[in-house]
Amino acid sequence: MMKSAPLHWDAHRMSAATFVALLLPVIATVILRGPEMFAPVAIGLSLGLLWSFVFSVLRKSTVQWHSLISALIFVVLLPVATPVWQLVISLSFGLVFGDLIFGVRGRGFLNAAVVGLAFLLFSFPAIEPDSGAPQVAIVAGLGGALLLAYGVLSWRIVAAFGLCIAVLVPFLPASADLQNLQSATVILGLVFLIGDPVAGASTHLGRWLYGALAGALVILLGQAGVGLGSLSSVVFAALLVSIFAPLLDQIAVYANVRRRAKRQRYEP
Amino acid sequence: MHYDTRRGIEAPLGPTPQGAPLKTPAVKTVALLGDDYPNVVFDLRVKEGDAVRAGQTLCVDRRRPEICFAAAASGHVSQIKLGPRRRLEMLEITGAGDDAVNFAKGDLRKLLLKAGAWPSFRTRPFGLIPDPTATPAAIFVTTTKSTPQALDPHVVLTTETVDFERGVAALLQLTTCPVFVCQRKGAPLSPPRDRLKIATFSGPYPSGNAGPQIHRLMPVSRQRMVWDIGYQDVVAIGHLLATAQIKTTRSVSVSGAKMAEVAIVPLGAKLSEVVGGMDHFDPDNLLSGSRLTGQKCDYLARRDLQISALETDSAGGSFWHRILDALPAAPTGATLPTEAFERAFPFAILPVPLMRALAVGDVETAERLGCLELIEEDMAPLTRLCPSGCDYGQLLRHTLNLILSEGVA
């Protein structure tokens, strides 16, 4: 039960909470990777601002600050050796076609960083992603805990994701490196990509199914592709599962309608 | 049977009013508000300047002229305000005196209709005044505290036991259907007997409203209609039967962040006159209803038993709350579907799909998702939490009217 008055979540507030949660992973990444992160962060933030301003002028509306957060998530998960022009193209694609083109945040159904990263990995498959430092994984977990406490991140999605992976791990071949499932990429992906409320399911049952499907896809794509916990497995799992989210919500709606029809016949 | 829910909004709004001391502010102005009765077209029976007595018919429902709306005070009609499409918006009576109409005893239904007590019933589905000849599947008496600063009905009823009992007996006599008294845990407010059933409820706002209780006990549909009535309206029916005069006053709580008082005011009282003799209340910033979901209005709405001072909400005092409060307000836009909606909505109805169906005007989906079980007041928590700025109560009313206009089987 909530002790204080529930927060009124508007788009700015939710972006601010996500920004606070994202701050530690960004700082940790910059410290660990050193000066070579300065350029991507600066370029990412400028692109985020640029596209928000362009769309606010075109639509004659206020600026959507969430693009900055999408850009930061994108940069943190970005493989180190990505050339600048590839970063610019894929991040722009993600921001415009993943988020801004739908209008206000909440009208779209995808996460801009997911779309951008998927574009990058699809178009330039030669890039070698790394799985991130364990320190980043820990601070990303802390950020996730903050978002969980605020109710921005659904605990049902996180629990279903964890449970599904725990169920599937025994079926993996002995050669699989399970350590990679706790890598920074997986934790960041779960908290900021899969857990994005706009991209996710919007019913309780839908969230359970959504988290479980995301976990299964991370294992499946990881095992079939580059390796468990790889960036591509997390990004494509997040992309696929957000496309499936409305279908999962429909399953929840069918179950709810059936249940209420049964209650209609009940006489006290 | 006891029902407990944890879903709802639990907000520390301020002190809870105690049963005493009772205030009886001198209220000279009362009003009948058109918005309290959705879909009713009023036929006026009085003109501006006419002298009226308490209980006298002011207007009737044009489609069902047996349903009368009675004056809540004696005096003269000081103002009649018509709104869009010349619908009655507000009828104001000014004056004093206790000149009241004496009603002849006879058929119970006719008496309730004539004395203006019939509009205390509300149907579900649709939230309208029931037809004069209709029979419901059940009648629900809401005897639970709805918001944190509302009066405790058990305390109010301790001095009204006889009238309440008489009112409940009248409800049993009115129809052959079961009557549910929904109350908090404790001694039954009315001894349970054949068709009278007691159900107890606990939980945060809005689990004390009629909606969640009917949803638990007897979910309504196109085939099954129930009525609900507030506990003070039952007392008023008991009073009417005993004295042949209508009961024009209600006990309400008058509350703010630091103060809570109990006052006895006439129906439709002008709010600024109610707080006239009380310190700490700004007469220009008052809500009819609670601070969570009340309406800014000059008069007490028909079903509200609470008057709140509108203040800047400093309830969330934590550091992060204040940081977030300092942010500029975001433009209104789309829903951000967090779990907060499910947490505040004590129905087995999926809030976000329903909100989306209502927002795009998808009547069939909204009905499939259960919008017939809801009325405007049930949507208030969602309207409050949703960042889109939609008024889901209004959207629901629009959808319900579309379903009505297509004809109910």
XYZ file of C-alpha atoms in Angstrom:
677
model
C 0.000 0.000 0.000
C 1.217 3.459 -0.788
C 2.055 5.640 2.169
C 2.109 8.999 0.457
C -0.128 10.458 -2.216
C 0.490 8.716 -5.516
C 2.501 10.783 -7.896
C 0.817 12.324 -10.833
C 2.966 10.966 -13.634
C 3.146 13.196 -16.620
C 5.634 12.793 -19.450
C 8.166 15.222 -17.961
C 8.138 13.596 -14.570
C 8.541 10.125 -15.943
C 11.424 11.311 -18.124
C 13.017 12.974 -15.082
C 12.786 9.755 -13.032
C 14.254 7.726 -15.896
C 17.022 10.308 -16.252
C 17.959 10.002 -12.571
C 18.017 6.213 -12.874
C 20.126 6.447 -16.024
C 22.640 8.918 -14.627
C 24.732 6.374 -12.700
C 25.148 3.907 -15.593
C 26.145 6.776 -17.900
C 28.729 8.125 -15.448
C 30.085 4.631 -14.787
C 30.441 3.945 -18.505
C 32.189 7.256 -19.123
C 34.635 6.657 -16.248
C 35.404 3.093 -17.319
C 35.817 3.762 -21.020
C 37.543 7.102 -20.587
C 37.693 10.044 -22.997
C 36.549 8.051 -26.017
C 32.994 8.202 -24.599
C 32.899 12.014 -24.578
C 32.273 12.361 -28.290
C 29.390 9.816 -28.510
C 27.644 11.283 -25.450
C 27.953 14.834 -26.800
C 26.817 13.832 -30.277
C 23.947 11.733 -28.904
C 22.641 14.544 -26.695
C 22.923 17.101 -29.503
C 21.041 14.815 -31.874
C 18.343 14.257 -29.279
C 17.942 18.009 -28.806
C 18.074 18.685 -32.534
C 15.325 16.237 -33.477
C 13.120 17.287 -30.548
C 13.418 20.920 -31.625
C 12.782 20.084 -35.269
C 9.608 18.219 -34.351
C 8.469 20.835 -31.858
C 8.788 23.483 -34.600
C 7.093 21.303 -37.215
C 4.245 20.389 -34.860
C 4.094 23.772 -33.130
C 4.206 22.018 -29.750
C 6.526 21.923 -26.762
C 9.872 20.119 -26.814
C 9.860 16.453 -25.805
C 12.767 15.992 -23.470
C 12.542 12.239 -23.558
C 14.631 12.179 -26.740
C 17.675 13.078 -24.617
C 17.107 10.011 -22.474
C 16.645 7.774 -25.505
C 19.933 9.173 -26.869
C 21.748 8.462 -23.600
C 20.495 4.867 -23.431
C 21.528 4.420 -27.058
C 25.041 5.768 -26.395
C 25.595 3.663 -23.272
C 24.686 0.476 -25.123
C 26.552 1.489 -28.293
C 29.533 -0.713 -29.268
C 32.800 1.142 -28.643
C 34.181 0.995 -32.170
C 31.106 2.450 -33.928
C 32.074 5.175 -36.430
C 30.471 8.546 -35.829
C 28.483 8.598 -39.094
C 26.883 5.255 -38.256
C 25.946 6.561 -34.805
C 24.358 9.676 -36.319
C 22.335 7.777 -38.903
C 21.050 5.042 -36.616
C 20.267 7.299 -33.659
C 18.420 9.738 -35.943
C 16.448 6.847 -37.426
C 15.573 5.596 -33.955
C 14.507 8.984 -32.581
C 12.434 9.942 -35.597
C 10.822 6.628 -36.552
C 10.739 5.052 -33.101
C 9.260 7.945 -31.162
C 8.875 11.463 -32.538
C 6.937 10.609 -35.676
C 4.059 9.220 -33.593
C 3.525 12.566 -31.867
C 3.463 12.898 -28.108
C 5.324 10.285 -26.082
C 2.885 7.515 -25.287
C 1.260 7.429 -28.703
C 4.007 5.270 -30.185
C 4.550 1.622 -29.372
C 8.338 1.311 -29.609
C 11.344 2.536 -27.680
C 13.483 4.949 -29.715
C 16.784 3.503 -28.458
C 15.665 -0.015 -29.425
C 14.765 1.090 -32.931
C 18.071 2.936 -33.310
C 20.168 0.033 -32.047
C 18.275 -2.465 -34.159
C 18.898 -0.268 -37.208
C 22.603 -0.093 -36.355
C 23.040 -3.827 -35.779
C 21.028 -4.683 -38.872
C 22.735 -2.248 -41.234
C 26.308 -2.601 -40.034
C 26.688 -6.207 -38.857
C 30.489 -5.991 -38.843
C 30.427 -4.128 -35.509
C 31.728 -6.159 -32.529
C 29.717 -5.283 -29.420
C 31.145 -5.829 -25.953
C 29.011 -6.901 -23.025
C 29.879 -4.020 -20.694
C 31.674 -3.891 -17.369
C 30.223 -5.535 -14.235
C 30.296 -2.168 -12.434
C 27.861 -0.793 -15.009
C 25.622 -3.823 -14.443
C 25.514 -3.062 -10.713
C 24.639 0.633 -11.112
C 22.096 -0.207 -13.823
C 20.513 -2.543 -11.280
C 20.391 0.345 -8.793
C 18.695 2.554 -11.391
C 16.217 -0.243 -12.030
C 15.487 -0.483 -8.305
C 14.709 3.249 -8.245
C 12.329 2.942 -11.192
C 10.698 -0.092 -9.563
C 10.162 1.903 -6.365
C 8.552 4.697 -8.364
C 6.325 2.264 -10.230
C 7.663 3.415 -13.615
C 9.190 -0.006 -14.186
C 6.672 -2.790 -13.630
C 7.836 -5.417 -11.140
C 5.722 -7.957 -12.990
C 7.813 -7.554 -16.137
C 11.059 -7.917 -14.189
C 9.814 -10.936 -12.239
C 8.475 -12.687 -15.348
C 11.732 -12.003 -17.196
C 13.811 -13.455 -14.349
C 11.530 -16.467 -13.840
C 11.473 -17.327 -17.525
C 15.265 -17.198 -17.751
C 15.600 -19.315 -14.604
C 13.257 -21.913 -16.140
C 15.092 -21.966 -19.483
C 18.690 -22.051 -18.191
C 18.707 -25.823 -17.402
C 17.866 -26.531 -21.063
C 20.939 -24.683 -22.318
C 23.948 -26.730 -23.433
C 26.744 -27.067 -20.862
C 29.064 -24.931 -22.968
C 26.848 -21.834 -22.548
C 28.408 -18.999 -20.578
C 25.738 -18.138 -18.012
C 27.777 -15.240 -16.595
C 26.805 -13.248 -19.676
C 23.166 -13.266 -18.591
C 24.089 -10.902 -15.739
C 26.047 -8.566 -18.001
C 25.497 -4.819 -18.140
C 23.860 -5.193 -21.546
C 21.126 -7.491 -20.231
C 20.430 -5.416 -17.115
C 20.383 -2.107 -19.013
C 18.225 -3.699 -21.692
C 15.742 -5.026 -19.144
C 15.459 -1.774 -17.183
C 15.483 0.809 -19.962
C 14.505 -1.005 -23.172
C 12.177 -3.879 -22.276
C 10.816 -2.120 -19.160
C 9.812 1.084 -20.980
C 6.081 1.451 -20.119
C 5.272 2.939 -23.517
C 6.705 -0.052 -25.385
C 5.376 -2.642 -22.945
C 2.038 -4.310 -22.264
C -0.569 -2.351 -20.316
C -2.441 -5.017 -18.333
C -1.272 -7.176 -15.436
C -1.568 -10.478 -17.313
C -0.096 -8.810 -20.394
C 2.928 -7.686 -18.366
C 3.572 -11.205 -17.061
C 3.403 -12.597 -20.600
C 5.484 -9.697 -21.928
C 8.298 -10.218 -19.407
C 8.295 -13.979 -19.964
C 8.368 -13.625 -23.746
C 11.210 -11.107 -23.471
C 13.237 -13.529 -21.316
C 12.600 -16.415 -23.700
C 13.598 -14.327 -26.712
C 16.807 -13.122 -25.047
C 17.819 -16.753 -24.441
C 16.675 -17.962 -27.857
C 18.252 -15.173 -29.901
C 21.402 -15.271 -27.779
C 21.845 -19.039 -28.113
C 21.058 -19.040 -31.835
C 23.100 -15.940 -32.623
C 26.281 -14.312 -31.405
C 26.085 -15.536 -27.828
C 24.074 -15.350 -24.616
C 23.576 -11.808 -23.357
C 24.882 -10.228 -26.533
C 23.667 -6.761 -27.505
C 21.891 -7.992 -30.620
C 19.944 -10.638 -28.694
C 18.730 -8.063 -26.137
C 17.883 -5.397 -28.721
C 16.003 -7.708 -31.083
C 14.219 -9.365 -28.164
C 13.071 -5.904 -26.991
C 11.979 -4.953 -30.513
C 10.031 -8.172 -31.118
C 8.399 -8.197 -27.724
C 7.162 -4.583 -28.050
C 5.593 -5.528 -31.363
C 3.881 -8.444 -29.603
C 2.745 -6.324 -26.612
C -0.681 -5.333 -28.079
C -1.380 -8.991 -28.868
C -0.487 -9.993 -25.303
C -2.840 -7.268 -24.039
C -5.580 -8.696 -26.250
C -5.071 -12.099 -24.580
C -5.494 -10.375 -21.214
C -8.663 -8.662 -22.487
C -10.152 -11.990 -23.658
C -9.386 -13.602 -20.298
C -10.930 -10.643 -18.462
C -14.089 -10.624 -20.598
C -14.599 -14.349 -20.009
C -14.065 -13.971 -16.290
C -16.545 -11.120 -16.011
C -19.117 -12.993 -18.074
C -18.910 -15.789 -15.492
C -19.378 -13.286 -12.664
C -22.481 -11.887 -14.394
C -24.256 -15.182 -13.785
C -23.362 -15.146 -10.096
C -26.136 -14.406 -7.590
C -25.177 -13.667 -4.008
C -19.810 -11.225 4.085
C -16.675 -9.092 4.258
C -14.799 -7.698 1.287
C -11.401 -6.095 1.600
C -9.434 -4.426 -1.144
C -6.026 -2.814 -1.222
C -6.632 -1.151 -4.553
C -7.308 2.553 -4.419
C -5.698 5.869 -3.656
C -4.471 6.163 -0.109
C -3.560 9.768 0.413
C -2.920 11.599 3.676
C -5.230 14.533 3.044
C -5.500 15.946 6.527
C -7.455 15.468 9.737
C -10.619 13.382 9.827
C -13.716 15.169 11.123
C -14.938 13.965 14.503
C -18.624 13.624 15.240
C -18.717 16.819 17.269
C -19.007 19.773 17.557
C -21.729 20.141 14.987
C -21.945 23.451 13.188
C -25.140 24.778 11.729
C -24.085 27.642 9.480
C -26.761 30.112 8.421
C -27.239 29.260 4.759
C -29.706 31.497 2.942
C -29.044 30.383 -0.622
C -29.544 26.913 -2.045
C -29.577 25.700 -5.617
C -30.782 22.829 -7.746
C -28.024 21.948 -10.212
C -28.884 20.477 -13.608
C -25.550 18.677 -13.842
C -26.453 16.478 -10.872
C -28.968 14.663 -13.036
C -27.421 13.585 -16.324
C -29.728 13.323 -19.349
C -32.742 14.864 -17.593
C -34.619 17.546 -19.522
C -36.280 19.761 -16.935
C -39.742 21.255 -17.250
C -39.915 24.233 -14.914
C -42.947 24.614 -12.654
C -41.878 27.947 -11.128
C -40.737 31.341 -12.436
C -38.071 33.679 -11.206
C -39.418 35.614 -8.222
C -42.019 33.023 -7.190
C -42.334 32.238 -3.505
C -41.723 28.542 -2.806
C -42.079 26.275 0.206
C -39.685 23.523 1.138
C -40.797 20.381 -0.672
C -42.664 22.257 -3.396
C -42.086 20.953 -6.924
C -39.660 23.221 -8.778
C -39.475 21.251 -11.972
C -40.214 17.806 -13.374
C -38.532 15.468 -15.805
C -40.038 16.243 -19.251
C -39.967 12.608 -20.408
C -41.273 11.218 -17.115
C -43.352 14.004 -15.517
C -44.087 11.882 -12.432
C -40.510 12.560 -11.265
C -40.490 15.825 -9.318
C -37.553 17.876 -8.091
C -38.382 19.582 -4.822
C -37.255 22.837 -3.234
C -34.760 22.272 -0.436
C -35.679 25.499 1.356
C -38.512 27.958 1.533
C -38.021 31.437 0.122
C -38.242 32.834 -3.362
C -36.679 31.758 -6.647
C -33.898 34.296 -7.052
C -32.232 33.048 -10.191
C -32.846 30.560 -12.992
C -29.879 29.956 -15.253
C -30.280 28.078 -18.516
C -27.296 26.487 -20.180
C -26.680 25.151 -23.671
C -29.851 24.079 -25.519
C -31.859 25.937 -22.857
C -31.310 23.124 -20.380
C -31.680 24.107 -16.740
C -28.219 24.736 -15.349
C -29.069 26.149 -11.960
C -32.158 27.197 -10.035
C -31.368 29.292 -6.991
C -33.653 29.856 -4.008
C -32.957 32.634 -1.529
C -34.722 33.193 1.709
C -35.411 31.694 5.062
C -38.281 30.357 7.058
C -39.447 26.853 7.683
C -42.596 26.830 5.665
C -42.843 23.302 4.323
C -45.270 21.287 2.240
C -47.149 18.539 4.069
C -47.508 15.469 1.910
C -50.533 13.229 2.134
C -49.654 9.659 3.025
C -50.652 6.993 0.576
C -48.906 4.898 -2.010
C -45.170 4.839 -1.183
C -43.946 5.201 -4.765
C -46.247 8.147 -5.422
C -45.140 9.822 -2.216
C -41.442 9.457 -3.043
C -42.013 10.751 -6.561
C -44.098 13.721 -5.418
C -41.782 14.681 -2.553
C -38.682 14.752 -4.732
C -37.097 11.743 -3.037
C -37.114 9.597 -6.180
C -34.026 11.267 -7.693
C -32.000 9.964 -4.719
C -32.071 6.589 -6.469
C -29.536 6.050 -9.200
C -29.585 3.189 -11.661
C -26.614 1.172 -12.647
C -25.876 0.710 -15.553
C -26.095 4.306 -16.826
C -26.273 6.252 -13.537
C -29.671 7.835 -14.211
C -32.859 8.352 -12.216
C -34.863 5.105 -12.447
C -38.204 4.927 -14.235
C -41.170 5.488 -11.878
C -42.577 2.035 -12.603
C -39.301 0.071 -12.823
C -38.247 -2.754 -10.516
C -34.519 -3.270 -9.919
C -32.663 -6.523 -9.306
C -31.453 -5.106 -5.991
C -31.179 -1.850 -4.058
C -27.811 -0.901 -2.554
C -27.606 1.422 0.429
C -24.098 2.920 0.546
C -23.199 3.310 4.195
C -19.429 3.402 3.817
C -17.023 6.276 4.094
C -15.792 7.063 0.621
C -12.900 9.494 1.030
C -10.362 9.911 3.853
C -11.947 13.119 5.145
C -15.584 12.160 4.751
C -17.868 11.701 7.741
C -18.094 8.263 9.280
C -21.656 7.123 8.422
C -21.812 5.042 11.610
C -21.318 8.200 13.679
C -23.902 10.162 11.687
C -26.421 7.340 11.989
C -26.147 6.990 15.776
C -28.577 9.899 16.152
C -30.730 8.876 13.194
C -31.272 5.192 13.916
C -35.053 5.353 13.923
C -35.361 7.250 10.644
C -32.731 5.030 8.986
C -34.573 1.901 10.077
C -37.857 3.332 8.808
C -36.196 4.244 5.508
C -34.763 0.757 5.061
C -38.165 -0.749 5.798
C -39.627 1.526 3.109
C -37.043 0.302 0.593
C -38.042 -3.288 1.384
C -41.686 -2.350 0.931
C -41.013 -0.496 -2.336
C -39.922 -3.567 -4.275
C -39.658 -7.309 -3.896
C -35.911 -7.370 -4.574
C -33.079 -7.787 -2.045
C -31.755 -4.685 -0.303
C -28.037 -4.588 0.507
C -26.700 -2.374 3.283
C -22.978 -1.901 2.582
C -21.149 -0.793 5.701
C -17.833 -1.092 7.463
C -17.056 -3.958 9.839
C -18.995 -3.791 13.064
C -22.502 -4.150 14.369
C -25.048 -4.253 11.530
C -26.696 -0.871 10.992
C -29.988 -2.578 10.387
C -30.844 -6.071 11.639
C -30.417 -8.489 8.706
C -33.614 -10.279 7.797
C -35.278 -12.002 4.877
C -34.466 -9.717 1.929
C -32.183 -7.334 3.808
C -28.546 -8.301 3.517
C -25.501 -6.787 5.149
C -22.134 -6.700 3.393
C -19.029 -5.161 4.928
C -16.266 -3.432 2.990
C -12.869 -2.003 3.800
C -10.165 -0.376 1.741
C -8.898 2.984 0.580
C -10.817 5.463 -1.607
C -12.813 4.674 -3.815
C -13.784 1.306 -2.325
C -16.422 3.070 -0.190
C -18.314 4.198 -3.289
C -21.312 2.268 -4.546
C -19.566 1.241 -7.776
C -16.976 -1.192 -6.405
C -19.540 -2.641 -3.974
C -22.115 -3.365 -6.663
C -19.309 -4.730 -8.813
C -18.442 -7.213 -6.076
C -21.935 -8.222 -5.020
C -24.046 -8.083 -8.159
C -22.283 -7.079 -11.388
C -24.769 -5.270 -13.623
C -25.305 -5.702 -17.324
C -27.843 -4.936 -20.031
C -30.048 -7.606 -18.457
C -29.587 -6.692 -14.801
C -30.169 -3.223 -13.368
C -29.709 -2.257 -9.728
C -30.319 1.007 -7.868
C -28.142 2.649 -5.298
C -28.991 5.267 -2.702
C -26.931 7.147 -0.133
C -27.420 6.544 3.585
C -28.556 10.097 4.340
C -31.140 9.835 1.582
C -32.498 6.704 3.298
C -32.716 8.695 6.521
C -34.560 11.423 4.584
C -37.093 8.857 3.329
C -37.605 7.687 6.914
C -38.074 11.290 8.021
C -40.562 11.920 5.205
C -42.636 8.908 6.237
C -42.638 9.934 9.897
C -43.380 13.652 9.557
C -44.909 13.962 6.061
C -42.352 16.717 5.411
C -39.110 16.401 3.479
C -35.772 16.463 5.271
C -33.930 19.351 3.719
C -30.594 19.059 5.501
C -27.601 16.766 5.298
C -24.562 16.308 7.562
C -21.420 17.115 5.635
C -17.753 17.342 6.447
C -16.003 20.627 5.745
C -12.316 19.920 5.515
C -8.967 21.289 4.499
C -5.351 20.268 4.989
C -5.349 21.315 8.651
C -8.995 21.546 9.648
C -12.038 19.322 9.563
C -15.495 20.292 10.789
C -18.935 18.742 10.691
C -21.789 20.915 9.538
C -25.506 20.446 8.950
C -26.400 22.225 5.734
C -29.368 22.251 3.370
C -29.215 20.345 0.091
C -27.514 22.391 -2.619
C -26.182 24.915 -0.073
C -24.041 27.758 -1.326
C -20.528 26.788 -0.280
C -19.282 30.269 0.560
C -22.174 30.717 3.012
C -21.389 27.374 4.653
C -17.825 28.382 5.489
C -18.825 31.974 6.260
C -18.554 31.495 10.011
C -15.514 29.238 9.963
C -11.902 30.347 10.088
C -9.212 28.779 7.905
C -11.431 28.421 4.863
C -11.191 30.659 1.822
C -14.752 31.121 0.483
C -13.494 31.485 -3.088
C -11.556 28.225 -3.221
C -14.001 25.499 -2.326
C -14.782 22.150 -3.864
C -17.964 20.165 -3.675
C -16.624 16.712 -2.874
C -13.222 15.597 -1.684
C -9.895 17.164 -2.481
C -8.971 14.090 -4.515
C -11.813 14.301 -6.973
C -14.112 17.183 -6.026
C -15.597 19.630 -8.490
C -15.065 23.363 -8.351
C -18.601 24.567 -7.897
C -20.469 27.299 -6.032
C -23.054 24.928 -4.567
C -23.057 21.544 -2.889
C -23.791 18.862 -5.469
C -26.764 16.568 -4.798
C -24.793 13.460 -3.850
C -21.770 15.077 -2.196
C -21.502 14.939 1.573
C -18.229 16.795 1.702
C -16.930 20.302 1.135
C -13.182 20.752 0.708
C -10.891 23.726 0.678
C -8.865 23.787 -2.505
C -5.231 24.149 -1.553
C -1.947 23.541 -3.241
C -1.314 19.889 -2.720
C 1.639 19.553 -0.404
C 0.600 16.050 0.641
C 3.593 14.311 -0.905
C 6.291 15.738 1.312
C 9.261 13.582 0.387
C 12.366 15.035 -1.236
C 11.760 13.403 -4.611
C 8.109 14.434 -4.616
C 9.132 18.053 -4.225
C 11.803 17.802 -6.946
C 9.233 16.355 -9.345
C 6.659 18.973 -8.321
C 9.140 21.668 -9.316
C 9.298 20.433 -12.914
C 7.291 22.331 -15.499
C 3.995 20.664 -16.321
C 4.202 18.504 -19.420
C 1.873 19.140 -22.329
C -1.197 16.950 -22.178
C -0.886 14.024 -24.496
C -1.232 10.300 -24.387
C -1.547 7.873 -21.504
C 1.651 6.445 -20.083
C 0.431 2.994 -19.068
C 2.118 2.393 -15.712
C 0.762 0.070 -13.039
C -0.571 3.062 -11.097
C -3.946 2.784 -12.865
C -4.536 -0.811 -11.795
C -3.456 0.078 -8.273
C -6.086 2.824 -8.004
C -9.008 1.047 -9.672
C -10.896 -1.428 -7.440
C -12.751 -3.176 -10.269
C -11.965 -6.400 -12.129
C -12.004 -4.240 -15.256
C -8.815 -3.481 -17.204
C -8.277 0.273 -16.793
C -5.816 1.103 -19.583
C -7.663 -0.729 -22.409
C -10.912 0.856 -21.175
C -9.351 4.332 -21.053
C -8.086 3.884 -24.599
C -11.453 2.615 -25.850
C -13.241 5.578 -24.235
C -10.692 8.078 -25.550
C -11.117 6.948 -29.157
C -14.899 6.522 -28.795
C -14.939 2.766 -29.447
C -18.352 2.005 -27.932
C -18.377 -1.742 -28.617
C -14.972 -2.362 -27.068
C -15.812 -0.161 -24.086
C -18.964 -2.199 -23.478
C -17.079 -5.473 -23.846
C -14.534 -4.203 -21.319
C -17.300 -3.492 -18.821
C -18.149 0.212 -19.091
C -21.799 -0.550 -18.227
C -20.712 -1.325 -14.681
C -19.266 2.158 -14.246
C -20.525 5.709 -13.921
C -18.716 9.052 -13.857
C -17.595 8.963 -10.218
C -15.853 5.609 -10.706
C -13.585 7.104 -13.353
C -12.403 9.958 -11.110
C -9.246 8.153 -9.848
C -8.198 7.393 -13.430
C -8.843 10.972 -14.545
C -6.722 12.156 -11.661
C -3.802 9.848 -12.421
C -3.797 10.008 -16.200
C -1.283 12.411 -17.755
C -3.355 12.792 -20.920
C -5.699 15.327 -19.334
C -8.791 13.458 -20.571
C -11.876 13.616 -18.378
C -12.796 9.927 -18.438
C -16.032 10.627 -16.568
C -17.268 12.781 -19.451
C -16.011 10.311 -22.038
C -17.824 7.511 -20.201
C -21.059 9.526 -20.073
C -20.788 10.125 -23.815
C -20.259 6.406 -24.451
C -23.145 5.421 -22.143
C -25.432 7.869 -23.953
C -24.467 6.327 -27.284
C -25.324 2.861 -25.924
C -28.646 4.227 -24.607
C -29.483 5.895 -27.909
C -28.985 2.603 -29.736
C -31.566 1.056 -27.449
C -31.065 -1.339 -24.610
C -32.371 -4.864 -25.127
